[in-house]
Coordinates of C-alpha atoms in Angstrom, one line a residue:
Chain A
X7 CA 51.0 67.1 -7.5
X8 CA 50.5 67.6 -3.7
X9 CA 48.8 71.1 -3.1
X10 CA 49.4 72.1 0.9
X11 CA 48.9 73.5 3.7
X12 CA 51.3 70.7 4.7
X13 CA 50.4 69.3 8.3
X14 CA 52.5 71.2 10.6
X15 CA 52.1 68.8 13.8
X16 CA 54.2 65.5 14.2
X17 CA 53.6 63.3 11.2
X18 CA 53.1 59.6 11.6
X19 CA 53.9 58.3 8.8
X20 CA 55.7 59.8 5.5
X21 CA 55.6 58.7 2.3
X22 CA 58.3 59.5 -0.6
X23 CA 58.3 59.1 -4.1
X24 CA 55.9 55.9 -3.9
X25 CA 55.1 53.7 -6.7
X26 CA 53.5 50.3 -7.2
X27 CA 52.8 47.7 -9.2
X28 CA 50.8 44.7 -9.9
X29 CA 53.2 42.8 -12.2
X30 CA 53.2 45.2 -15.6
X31 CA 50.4 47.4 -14.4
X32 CA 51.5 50.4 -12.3
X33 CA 48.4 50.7 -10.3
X34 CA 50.4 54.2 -8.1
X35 CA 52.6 56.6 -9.7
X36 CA 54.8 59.0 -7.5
X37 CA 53.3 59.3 -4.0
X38 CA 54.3 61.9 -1.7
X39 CA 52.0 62.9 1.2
X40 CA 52.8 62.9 4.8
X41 CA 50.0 61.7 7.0
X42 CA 49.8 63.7 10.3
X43 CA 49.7 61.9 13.7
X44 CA 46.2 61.7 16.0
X45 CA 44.1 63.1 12.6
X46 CA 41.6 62.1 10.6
X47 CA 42.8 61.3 7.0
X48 CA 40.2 60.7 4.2
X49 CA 41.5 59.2 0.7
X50 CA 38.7 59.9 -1.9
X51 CA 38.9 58.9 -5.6
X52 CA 36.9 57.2 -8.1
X53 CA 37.0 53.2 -8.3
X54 CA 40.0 51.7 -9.7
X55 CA 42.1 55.0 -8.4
X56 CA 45.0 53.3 -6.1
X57 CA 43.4 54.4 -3.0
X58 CA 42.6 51.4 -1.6
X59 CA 45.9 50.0 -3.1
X60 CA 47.7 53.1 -1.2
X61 CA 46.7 52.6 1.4
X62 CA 47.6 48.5 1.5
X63 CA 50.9 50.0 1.3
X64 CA 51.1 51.2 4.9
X65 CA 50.6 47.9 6.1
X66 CA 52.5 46.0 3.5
X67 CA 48.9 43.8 2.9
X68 CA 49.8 44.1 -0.4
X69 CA 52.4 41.6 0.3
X70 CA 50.8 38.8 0.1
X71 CA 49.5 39.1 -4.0
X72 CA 52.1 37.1 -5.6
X73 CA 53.6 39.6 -8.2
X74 CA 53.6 43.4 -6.5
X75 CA 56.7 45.9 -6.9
X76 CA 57.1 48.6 -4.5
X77 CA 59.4 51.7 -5.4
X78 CA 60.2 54.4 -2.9
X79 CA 59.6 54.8 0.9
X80 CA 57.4 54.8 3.5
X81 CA 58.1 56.0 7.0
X82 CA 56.8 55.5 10.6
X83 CA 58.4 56.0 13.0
X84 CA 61.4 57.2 11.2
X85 CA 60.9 53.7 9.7
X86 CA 61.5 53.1 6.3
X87 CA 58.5 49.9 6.2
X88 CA 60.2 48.7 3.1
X89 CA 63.8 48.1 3.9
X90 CA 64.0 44.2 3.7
X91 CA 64.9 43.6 7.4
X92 CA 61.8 44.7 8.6
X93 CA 59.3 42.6 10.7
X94 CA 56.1 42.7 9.1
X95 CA 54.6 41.0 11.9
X96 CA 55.7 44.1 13.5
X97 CA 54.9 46.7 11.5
X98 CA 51.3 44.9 11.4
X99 CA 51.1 45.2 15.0
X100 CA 51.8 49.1 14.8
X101 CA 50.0 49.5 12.1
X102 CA 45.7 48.0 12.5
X103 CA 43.7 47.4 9.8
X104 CA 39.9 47.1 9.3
X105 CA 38.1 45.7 6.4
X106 CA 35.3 46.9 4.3
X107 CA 33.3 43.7 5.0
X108 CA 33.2 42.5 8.4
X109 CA 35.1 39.5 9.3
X110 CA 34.8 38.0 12.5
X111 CA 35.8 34.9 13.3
X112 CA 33.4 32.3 14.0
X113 CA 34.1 32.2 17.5
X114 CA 33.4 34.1 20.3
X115 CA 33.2 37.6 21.5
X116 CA 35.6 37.3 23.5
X117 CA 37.8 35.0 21.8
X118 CA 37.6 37.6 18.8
X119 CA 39.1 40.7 20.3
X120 CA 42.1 38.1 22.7
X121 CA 43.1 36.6 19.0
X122 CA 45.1 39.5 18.9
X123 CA 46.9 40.1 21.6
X124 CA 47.3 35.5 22.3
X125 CA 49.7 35.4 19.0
X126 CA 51.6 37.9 20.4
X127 CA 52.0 35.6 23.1
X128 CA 49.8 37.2 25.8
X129 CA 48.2 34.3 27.8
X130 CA 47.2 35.9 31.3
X131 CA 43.8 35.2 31.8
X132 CA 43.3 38.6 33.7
X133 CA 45.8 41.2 31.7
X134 CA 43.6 39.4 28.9
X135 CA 40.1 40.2 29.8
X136 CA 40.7 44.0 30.9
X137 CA 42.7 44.3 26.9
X138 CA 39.0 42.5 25.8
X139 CA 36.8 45.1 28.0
X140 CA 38.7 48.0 27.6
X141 CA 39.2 47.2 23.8
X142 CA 35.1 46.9 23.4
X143 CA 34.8 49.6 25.6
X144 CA 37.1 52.1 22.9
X145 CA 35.1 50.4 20.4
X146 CA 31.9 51.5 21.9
X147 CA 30.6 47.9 21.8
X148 CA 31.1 46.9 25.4
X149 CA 27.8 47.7 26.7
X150 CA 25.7 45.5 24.1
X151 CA 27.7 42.6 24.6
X152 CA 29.3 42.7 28.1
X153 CA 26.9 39.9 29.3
X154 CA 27.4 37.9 26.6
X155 CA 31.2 37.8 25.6
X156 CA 31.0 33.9 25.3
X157 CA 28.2 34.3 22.3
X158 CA 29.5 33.8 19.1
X159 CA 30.6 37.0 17.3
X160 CA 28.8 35.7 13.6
X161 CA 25.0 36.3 15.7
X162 CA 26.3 40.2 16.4
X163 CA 24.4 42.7 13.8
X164 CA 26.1 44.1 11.0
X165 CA 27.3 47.5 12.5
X166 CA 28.3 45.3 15.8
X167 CA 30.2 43.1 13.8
X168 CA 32.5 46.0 12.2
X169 CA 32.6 47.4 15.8
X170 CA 34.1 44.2 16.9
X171 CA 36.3 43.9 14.1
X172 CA 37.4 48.0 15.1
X173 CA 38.0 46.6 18.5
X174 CA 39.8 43.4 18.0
X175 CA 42.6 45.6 15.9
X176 CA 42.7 47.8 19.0
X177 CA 43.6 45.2 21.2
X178 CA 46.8 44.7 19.9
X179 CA 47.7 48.6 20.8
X180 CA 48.6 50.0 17.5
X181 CA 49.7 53.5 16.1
X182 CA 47.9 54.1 13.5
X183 CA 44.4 52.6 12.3
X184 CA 43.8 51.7 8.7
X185 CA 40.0 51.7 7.5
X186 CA 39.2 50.6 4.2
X187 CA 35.7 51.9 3.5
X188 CA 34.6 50.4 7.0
X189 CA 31.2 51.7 6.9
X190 CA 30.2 50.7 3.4
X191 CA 28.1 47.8 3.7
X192 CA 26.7 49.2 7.0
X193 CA 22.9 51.2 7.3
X194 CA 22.8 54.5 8.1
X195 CA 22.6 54.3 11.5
X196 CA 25.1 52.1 11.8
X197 CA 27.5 54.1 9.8
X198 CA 26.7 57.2 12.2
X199 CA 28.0 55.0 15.2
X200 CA 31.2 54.0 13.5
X201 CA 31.7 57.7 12.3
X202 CA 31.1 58.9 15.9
X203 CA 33.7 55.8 16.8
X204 CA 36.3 57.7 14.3
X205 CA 36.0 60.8 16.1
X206 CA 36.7 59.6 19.5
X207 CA 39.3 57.0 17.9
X208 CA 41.4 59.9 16.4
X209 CA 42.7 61.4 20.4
X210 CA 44.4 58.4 20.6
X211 CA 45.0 56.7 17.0
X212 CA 46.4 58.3 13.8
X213 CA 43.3 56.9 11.7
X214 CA 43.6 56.8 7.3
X215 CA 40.0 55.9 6.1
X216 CA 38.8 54.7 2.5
X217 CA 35.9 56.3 1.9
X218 CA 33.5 56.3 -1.3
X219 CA 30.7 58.6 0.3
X220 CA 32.0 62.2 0.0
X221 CA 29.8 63.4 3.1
X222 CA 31.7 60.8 4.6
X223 CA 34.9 62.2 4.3
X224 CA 33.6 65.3 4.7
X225 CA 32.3 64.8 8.4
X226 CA 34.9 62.5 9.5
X227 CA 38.4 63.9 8.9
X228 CA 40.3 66.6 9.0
X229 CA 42.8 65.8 6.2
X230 CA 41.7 64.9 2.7
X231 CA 43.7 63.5 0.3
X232 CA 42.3 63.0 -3.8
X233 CA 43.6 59.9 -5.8
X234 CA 42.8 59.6 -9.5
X235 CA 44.4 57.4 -11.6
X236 CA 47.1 56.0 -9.5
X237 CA 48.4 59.6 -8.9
X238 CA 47.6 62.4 -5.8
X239 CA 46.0 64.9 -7.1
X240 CA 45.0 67.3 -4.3
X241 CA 46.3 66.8 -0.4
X242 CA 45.0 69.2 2.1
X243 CA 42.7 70.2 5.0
X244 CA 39.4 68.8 4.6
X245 CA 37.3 71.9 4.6
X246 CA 39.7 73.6 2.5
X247 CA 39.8 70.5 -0.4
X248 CA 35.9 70.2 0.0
X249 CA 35.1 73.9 -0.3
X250 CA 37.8 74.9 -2.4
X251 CA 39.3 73.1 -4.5
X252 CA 42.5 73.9 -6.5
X253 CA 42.4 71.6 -9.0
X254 CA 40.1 71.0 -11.6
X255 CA 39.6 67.1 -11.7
X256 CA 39.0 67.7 -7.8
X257 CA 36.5 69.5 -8.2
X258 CA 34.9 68.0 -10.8
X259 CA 35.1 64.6 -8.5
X260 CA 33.8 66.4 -5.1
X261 CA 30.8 67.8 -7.3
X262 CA 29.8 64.8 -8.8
X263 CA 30.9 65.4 -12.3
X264 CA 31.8 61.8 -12.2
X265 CA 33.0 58.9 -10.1
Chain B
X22 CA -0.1 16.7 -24.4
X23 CA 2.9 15.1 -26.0
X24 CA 5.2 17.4 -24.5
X25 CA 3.4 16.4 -21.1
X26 CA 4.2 12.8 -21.6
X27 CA 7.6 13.6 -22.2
X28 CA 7.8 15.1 -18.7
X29 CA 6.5 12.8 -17.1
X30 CA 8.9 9.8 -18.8
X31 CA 11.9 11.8 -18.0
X32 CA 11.1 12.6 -14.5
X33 CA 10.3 9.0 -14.1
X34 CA 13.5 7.9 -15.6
X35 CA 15.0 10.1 -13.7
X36 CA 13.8 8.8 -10.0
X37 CA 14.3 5.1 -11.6
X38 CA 17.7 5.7 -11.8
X39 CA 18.3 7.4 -8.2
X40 CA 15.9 5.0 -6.9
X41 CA 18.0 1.9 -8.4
X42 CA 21.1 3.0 -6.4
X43 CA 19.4 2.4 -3.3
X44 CA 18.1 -0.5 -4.4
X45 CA 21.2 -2.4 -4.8
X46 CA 22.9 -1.1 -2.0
X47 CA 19.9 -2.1 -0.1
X48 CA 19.9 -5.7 -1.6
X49 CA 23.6 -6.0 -0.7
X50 CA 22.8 -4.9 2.5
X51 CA 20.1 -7.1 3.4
X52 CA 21.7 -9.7 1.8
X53 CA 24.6 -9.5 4.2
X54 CA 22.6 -9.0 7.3
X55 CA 20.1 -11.8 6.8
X56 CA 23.0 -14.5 6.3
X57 CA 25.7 -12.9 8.4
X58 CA 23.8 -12.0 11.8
X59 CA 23.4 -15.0 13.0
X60 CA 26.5 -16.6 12.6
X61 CA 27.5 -13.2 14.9
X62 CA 28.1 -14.5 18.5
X63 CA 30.7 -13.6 21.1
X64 CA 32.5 -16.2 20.3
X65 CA 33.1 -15.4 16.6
X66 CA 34.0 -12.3 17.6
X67 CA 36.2 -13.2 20.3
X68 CA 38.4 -16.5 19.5
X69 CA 40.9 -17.5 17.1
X70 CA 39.8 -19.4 13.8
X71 CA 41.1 -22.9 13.6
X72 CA 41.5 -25.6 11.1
X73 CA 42.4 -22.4 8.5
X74 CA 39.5 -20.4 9.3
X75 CA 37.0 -23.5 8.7
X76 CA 36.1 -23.4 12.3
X77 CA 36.3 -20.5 15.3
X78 CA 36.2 -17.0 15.3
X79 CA 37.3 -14.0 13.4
X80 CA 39.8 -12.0 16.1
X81 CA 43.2 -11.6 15.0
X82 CA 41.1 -10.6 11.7
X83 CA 39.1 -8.1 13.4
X84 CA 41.8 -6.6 15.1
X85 CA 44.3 -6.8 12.0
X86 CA 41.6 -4.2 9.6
X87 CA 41.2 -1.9 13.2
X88 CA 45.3 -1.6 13.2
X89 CA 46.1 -1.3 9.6
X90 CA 43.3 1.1 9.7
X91 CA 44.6 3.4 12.2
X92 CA 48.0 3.0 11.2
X93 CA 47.0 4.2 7.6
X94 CA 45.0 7.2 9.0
X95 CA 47.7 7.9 11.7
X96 CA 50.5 8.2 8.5
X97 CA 48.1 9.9 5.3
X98 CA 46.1 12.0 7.9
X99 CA 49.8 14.3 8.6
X100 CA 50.7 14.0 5.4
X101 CA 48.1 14.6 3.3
X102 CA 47.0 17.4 5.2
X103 CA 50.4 18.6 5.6
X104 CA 50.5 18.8 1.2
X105 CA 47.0 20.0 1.2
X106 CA 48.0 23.2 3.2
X107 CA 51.3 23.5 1.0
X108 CA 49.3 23.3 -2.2
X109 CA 46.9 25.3 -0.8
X110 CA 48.2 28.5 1.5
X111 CA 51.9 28.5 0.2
X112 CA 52.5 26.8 -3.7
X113 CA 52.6 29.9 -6.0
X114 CA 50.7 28.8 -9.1
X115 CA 52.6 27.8 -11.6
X116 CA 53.8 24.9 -13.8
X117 CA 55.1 23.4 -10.9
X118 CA 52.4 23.4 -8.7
X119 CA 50.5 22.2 -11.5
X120 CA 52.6 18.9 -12.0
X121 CA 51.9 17.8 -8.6
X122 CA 48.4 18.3 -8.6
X123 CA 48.3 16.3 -11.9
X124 CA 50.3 13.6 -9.6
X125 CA 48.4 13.6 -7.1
X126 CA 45.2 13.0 -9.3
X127 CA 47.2 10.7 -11.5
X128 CA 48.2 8.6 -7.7
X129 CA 44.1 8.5 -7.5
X130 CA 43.4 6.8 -10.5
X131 CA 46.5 3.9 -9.9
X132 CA 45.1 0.5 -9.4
X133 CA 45.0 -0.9 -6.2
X134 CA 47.2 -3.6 -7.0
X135 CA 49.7 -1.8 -8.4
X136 CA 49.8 0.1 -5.0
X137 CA 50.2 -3.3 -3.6
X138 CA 53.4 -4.6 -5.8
X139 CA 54.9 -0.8 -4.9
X140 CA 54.3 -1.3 -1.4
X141 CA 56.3 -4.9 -1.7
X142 CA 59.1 -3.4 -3.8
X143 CA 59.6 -0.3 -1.7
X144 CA 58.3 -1.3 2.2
X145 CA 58.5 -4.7 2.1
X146 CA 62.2 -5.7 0.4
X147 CA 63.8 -2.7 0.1
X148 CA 63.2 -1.2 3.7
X149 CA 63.2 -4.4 4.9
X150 CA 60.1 -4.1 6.8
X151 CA 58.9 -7.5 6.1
X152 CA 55.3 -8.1 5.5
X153 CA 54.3 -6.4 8.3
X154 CA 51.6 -4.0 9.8
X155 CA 54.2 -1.4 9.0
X156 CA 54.9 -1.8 5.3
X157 CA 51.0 -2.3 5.1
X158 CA 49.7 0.4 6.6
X159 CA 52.4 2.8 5.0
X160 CA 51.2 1.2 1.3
X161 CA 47.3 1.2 2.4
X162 CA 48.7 5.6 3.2
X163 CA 49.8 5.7 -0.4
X164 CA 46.7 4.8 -1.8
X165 CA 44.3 6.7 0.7
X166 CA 46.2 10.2 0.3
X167 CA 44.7 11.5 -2.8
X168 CA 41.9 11.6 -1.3
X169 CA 43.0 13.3 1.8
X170 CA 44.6 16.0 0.1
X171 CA 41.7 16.3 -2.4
X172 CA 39.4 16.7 0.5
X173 CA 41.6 18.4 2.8
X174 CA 43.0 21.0 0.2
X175 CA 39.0 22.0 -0.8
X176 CA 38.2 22.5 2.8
X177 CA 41.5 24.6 3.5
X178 CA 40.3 26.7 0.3
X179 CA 36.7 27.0 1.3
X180 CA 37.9 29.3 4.4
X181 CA 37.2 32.8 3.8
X182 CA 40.3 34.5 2.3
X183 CA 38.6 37.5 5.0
X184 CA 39.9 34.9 7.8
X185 CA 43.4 35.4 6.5
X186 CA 43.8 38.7 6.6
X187 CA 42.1 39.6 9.2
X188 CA 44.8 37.2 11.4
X189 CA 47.8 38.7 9.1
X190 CA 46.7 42.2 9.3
X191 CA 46.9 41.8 13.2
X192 CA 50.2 40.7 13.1
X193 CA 49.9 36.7 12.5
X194 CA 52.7 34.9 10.4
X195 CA 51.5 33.0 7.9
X196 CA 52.1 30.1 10.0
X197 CA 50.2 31.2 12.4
X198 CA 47.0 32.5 10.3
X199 CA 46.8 29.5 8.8
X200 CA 47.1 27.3 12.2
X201 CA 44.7 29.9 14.2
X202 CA 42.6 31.0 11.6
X203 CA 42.1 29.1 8.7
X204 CA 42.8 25.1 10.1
X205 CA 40.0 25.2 12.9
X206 CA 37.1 26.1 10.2
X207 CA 38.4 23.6 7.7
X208 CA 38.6 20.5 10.3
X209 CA 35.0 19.2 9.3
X210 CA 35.9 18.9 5.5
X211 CA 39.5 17.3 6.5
X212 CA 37.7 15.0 8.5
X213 CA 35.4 13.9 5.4
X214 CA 38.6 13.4 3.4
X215 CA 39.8 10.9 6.7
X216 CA 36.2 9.3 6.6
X217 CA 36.1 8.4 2.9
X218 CA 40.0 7.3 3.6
X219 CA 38.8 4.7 6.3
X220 CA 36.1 3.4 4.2
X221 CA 38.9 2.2 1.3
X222 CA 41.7 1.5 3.7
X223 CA 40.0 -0.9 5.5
X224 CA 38.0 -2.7 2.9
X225 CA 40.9 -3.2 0.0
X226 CA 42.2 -6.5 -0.5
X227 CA 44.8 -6.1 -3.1
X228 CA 47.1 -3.7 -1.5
X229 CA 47.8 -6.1 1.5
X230 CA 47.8 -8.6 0.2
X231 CA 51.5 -8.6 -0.6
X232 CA 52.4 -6.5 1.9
X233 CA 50.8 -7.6 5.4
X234 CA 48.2 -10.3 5.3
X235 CA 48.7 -13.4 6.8
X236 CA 46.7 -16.5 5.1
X237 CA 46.1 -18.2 8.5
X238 CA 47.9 -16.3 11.6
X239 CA 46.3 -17.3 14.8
X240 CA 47.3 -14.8 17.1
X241 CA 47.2 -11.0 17.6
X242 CA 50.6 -8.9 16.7
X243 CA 52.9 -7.8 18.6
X244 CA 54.5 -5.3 17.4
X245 CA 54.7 -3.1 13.8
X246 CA 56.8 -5.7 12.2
X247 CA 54.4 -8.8 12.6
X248 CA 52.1 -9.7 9.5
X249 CA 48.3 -9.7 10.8
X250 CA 45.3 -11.5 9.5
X251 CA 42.9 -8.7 8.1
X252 CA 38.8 -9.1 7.1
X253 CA 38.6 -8.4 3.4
X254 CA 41.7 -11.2 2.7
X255 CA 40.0 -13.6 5.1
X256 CA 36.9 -13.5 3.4
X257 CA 38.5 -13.7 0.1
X258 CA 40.5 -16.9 1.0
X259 CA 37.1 -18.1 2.8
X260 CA 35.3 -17.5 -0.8
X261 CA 37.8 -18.7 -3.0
X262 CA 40.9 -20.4 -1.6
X263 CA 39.3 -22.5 0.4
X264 CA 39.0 -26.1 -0.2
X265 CA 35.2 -26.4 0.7
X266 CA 33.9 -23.1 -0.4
X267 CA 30.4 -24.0 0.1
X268 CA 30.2 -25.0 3.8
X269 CA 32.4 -21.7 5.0
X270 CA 29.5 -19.4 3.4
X271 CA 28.1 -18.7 6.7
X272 CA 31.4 -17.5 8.0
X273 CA 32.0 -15.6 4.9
X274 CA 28.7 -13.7 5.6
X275 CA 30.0 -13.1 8.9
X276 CA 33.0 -12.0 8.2
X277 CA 31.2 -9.5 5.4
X278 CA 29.1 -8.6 8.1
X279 CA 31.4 -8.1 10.6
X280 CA 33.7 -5.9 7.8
X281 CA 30.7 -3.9 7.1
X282 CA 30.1 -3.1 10.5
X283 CA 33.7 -1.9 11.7
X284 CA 33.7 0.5 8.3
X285 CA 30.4 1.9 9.4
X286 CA 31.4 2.3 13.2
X287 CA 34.7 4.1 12.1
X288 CA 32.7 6.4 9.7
X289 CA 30.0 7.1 12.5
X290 CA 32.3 8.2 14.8
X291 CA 34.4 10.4 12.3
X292 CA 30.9 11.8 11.5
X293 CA 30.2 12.3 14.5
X294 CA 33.4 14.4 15.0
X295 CA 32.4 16.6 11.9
X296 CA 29.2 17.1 13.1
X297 CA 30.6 18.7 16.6
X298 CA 32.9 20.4 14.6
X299 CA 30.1 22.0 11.9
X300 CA 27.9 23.2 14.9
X301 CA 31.1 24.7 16.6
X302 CA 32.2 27.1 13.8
X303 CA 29.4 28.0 11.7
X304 CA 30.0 31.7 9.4

């Protein structure tokens, strides 16, 4: 069960009482955390523990696997995401998402980060291009690719690639930033830039990050929650979860006893 | 040193058989070239035949294949890409989508003149189209959409499933991930599927037959409801129907020719189209 110190500033989103299913298997049992606003939150676990699955739930990308049950409620903005006459389209728009493997479009730079913001029916040449530059620029990408926006976005580097991916969610203006493990296939010096990115991200986006690497989550957020096996185990300030623990199978997971 | 002569038998059995392909579509080839180019002149190209095709050119028959061509892309091309993105981005597996995929493989293997008896029973008399460019083209799009959706629907499936959600998780509908971020990348493998469509459309006899080719029509049509001549009937009646078989053979290895040549421009420029298109999105 949740272990606090319970964020105290204004919470972006809630969750109650949040379970899920793939067909018979209940991959998340009884999910209550509330996810503060403008923070860093890490969800750590072992493979296989719902926190990926969890956190496809703030989105609703779980949506489209045939077969999924959701029980309980989740709420932004005083929200409840799962009433049926919500507008996925947008909630998605509130709610970003990047991907543990890059996925540009083949297409341009430029085209990449305006794909956003054109199906929402922006079309204005010039309102476009300052949402592109100042979208790079948050994504700290602008100056290695300002002069050559019309290049297509599969010849960018690895790290670029997930920096333009960070950007082109940012361009539609959302709340809250979902990462899924979004420096996992990236080298180390990559990964510092996008951890750097998270930091200056988090003044202006609530950010919830999937993270396997423990010093990861460690140096990134200030909120740490522990999945393991479909359940929260442990939910609390970052330093406090990482240096001391209250539960046992935390502990055990933070010092490498498995995982 | 046995098992060294076995390699070498089997690799050369191997390239015979490969080779041998070539071979006879290169004998065919030639065959049709050597006899057919030179009965090629402007004029065959460009008058009506007279005295039932013993004399004069090929035209209404040229332009009869280019119409029913288009007009059977122009009808499977929507609608078998149409079904391919159903059966591919919205179906839910199941027994039912499974019965129309076995239909649709079953519609591939239905001879070609059963297509053509359909076409007359449905297009033809009951529609009251008449033999007619119309009922032709629409029975020729019956026979050529198997492989459109085959085509289209692998394509469509060889996007990455990233593409998807990358468009949905910024908002998309599905509609629109699939129009903005999943159609553009699949376009060269639809147009393969359009390609290999031309090729059959325009070279089977049996479906028009019954359903839009004229014997002897000298003149072009006018409008969706006229029968037209075509080139693959014209050389069959040229090679078998006509009275003196023997002295036509030049015109029947223009008209070959002249068949051969329209099928290969067609596919050139589709492949040209899917080449622009492979160069344009490359992941």
């Amino acid at each position: 069960m949740v272990k606090n110190d319970t964020p105290t500033g204004p919470t972006a989103i809630e969750v109650r009482n949040l379970a899920f299913h793939y067909g018979a298997s209940q991959a998340l049992f009884d999910i209550n955390i509330a996810i503060p606003a403008r923070q860093v939150t890490a969800l750590i676990g072992p493979s296989g523990c719902g926190k990926s699955t969890f956190l496809r739930t703030l989105n609703r990308m779980n949506d489209i696997i045939p077969g999924v049950r959701v029980e309980g409620d989740i709420l932004i903005d005083n929200e409840n995401i799962y009433r049926d006459k919500i507008d996925v389209v947008r909630l998605r728009k509130r709610v970003g998402m990047v991907f543990q493997k890059s996925n540009p479009f083949p297409k341009s730079i430029f085209e990449n980060v305006a794909y956003g913001p054109r199906i929402h029916g922006m079309n204005d040449k010039g309102q476009l291009g300052e949402i592109v530059e100042q979208s790079l620029r948050q994504a700290a990408l602008w100056d290695e690719v300002k002069d050559r926006l019309g290049n297509n976005a599969v010849g960018l580097s690895g790290g670029q690639q997930q920096r333009l991916c960070i950007a082109r969610a940012l361009a539609v203006q959302p709340e809250i930033l979902l990462m899924d493990e979004p420096a996992s296939a990236l080298d180390p010096k990559s990964t510092a830039r996008v951890e750097d990115l998270i930091d200056e991200l988090k003044t202006k986006y609530t950010i919830v990050i999937v993270t396997h690497n423990m010093q990861q989550a460690a140096r990134v957020s200030d909120w740490t929650a522990f999945f393991y096996e479909g359940r929260l185990v442990e939910y609390g300030r970052t330093k406090r979860v990482f240096t001391n623990p209250k539960e046992k199978q935390t502990e055990d997971y933070i010092t490498g006893r498995f995982g | 040193m046995n098992r060294q002569l076995h390699e070498t038998a089997a690799v050369f059995l191997l390239r015979f058989t490969t080779y041998a392909i070539v071979g006879v579509v290169g004998y065919i080839l030639l065959d049709i070239i050597r006899h057919g180019l030179p009965v090629i002149n402007w004029a065959f190209l460009s008058e009506m035949p007279r005295r039932a095709g013993s004399e004069g050119g090929i035209l209404p028959a040229i332009v009869g294949t280019l119409y029913l061509t288009l007009g059977t892309v122009a009808i499977a091309l929507p609608v078998g890409i149409g079904t391919a993105i159903y059966l591919s981005e919205y179906a839910a597996p199941g027994r039912l989508t499974e019965t129309i995929r076995l239909a649709i493989t079953t519609l591939a293997g239905v001879p070609s003149i059963v297509f053509g008896l359909f076409g007359l029973g449905l297009f033809v008399l009951f529609c009251q189209f008449g033999p007619s460019l119309l009922a032709g083209s629409l029975t020729l799009a019956c026979m050529v959409l198997p492989t459109i959706i085959v085509t289209s629907e692998e394509s469509l499936r060889a996007v990455p499933q990233a593409f998807r959600q990358a468009s949905l998780a910024l908002g998309a509908t599905k509609w629109e991930a699939i129009r903005t971020a999943v159609l553009p990348y699949s376009v060269s493998g639809i147009i393969t599927g359009a390609i290999l469509g031309i090729g059959r459309a325009a070279g089977e006899t049996a479906p028009i037959l019954l359903t839009v080719a004229a014997f002897f029509l000298p003149k072009l049509p006018g409008s969706i409801f006229d029968q037209v001549m075509a080139l693959p009937y014209h050389l069959y009646i040229l090679a078998t129907q006509h009275p003196d078989t023997d002295k036509v053979l030049p015109l029947q290895y223009g008209t070959a020719f002249v068949l051969l040549a329209m099928v290969l421009g067609l596919s050139l420029g589709a492949i040209l189209i899917r080449v622009h298109f492979r160069r344009k999105y490359k992941w």
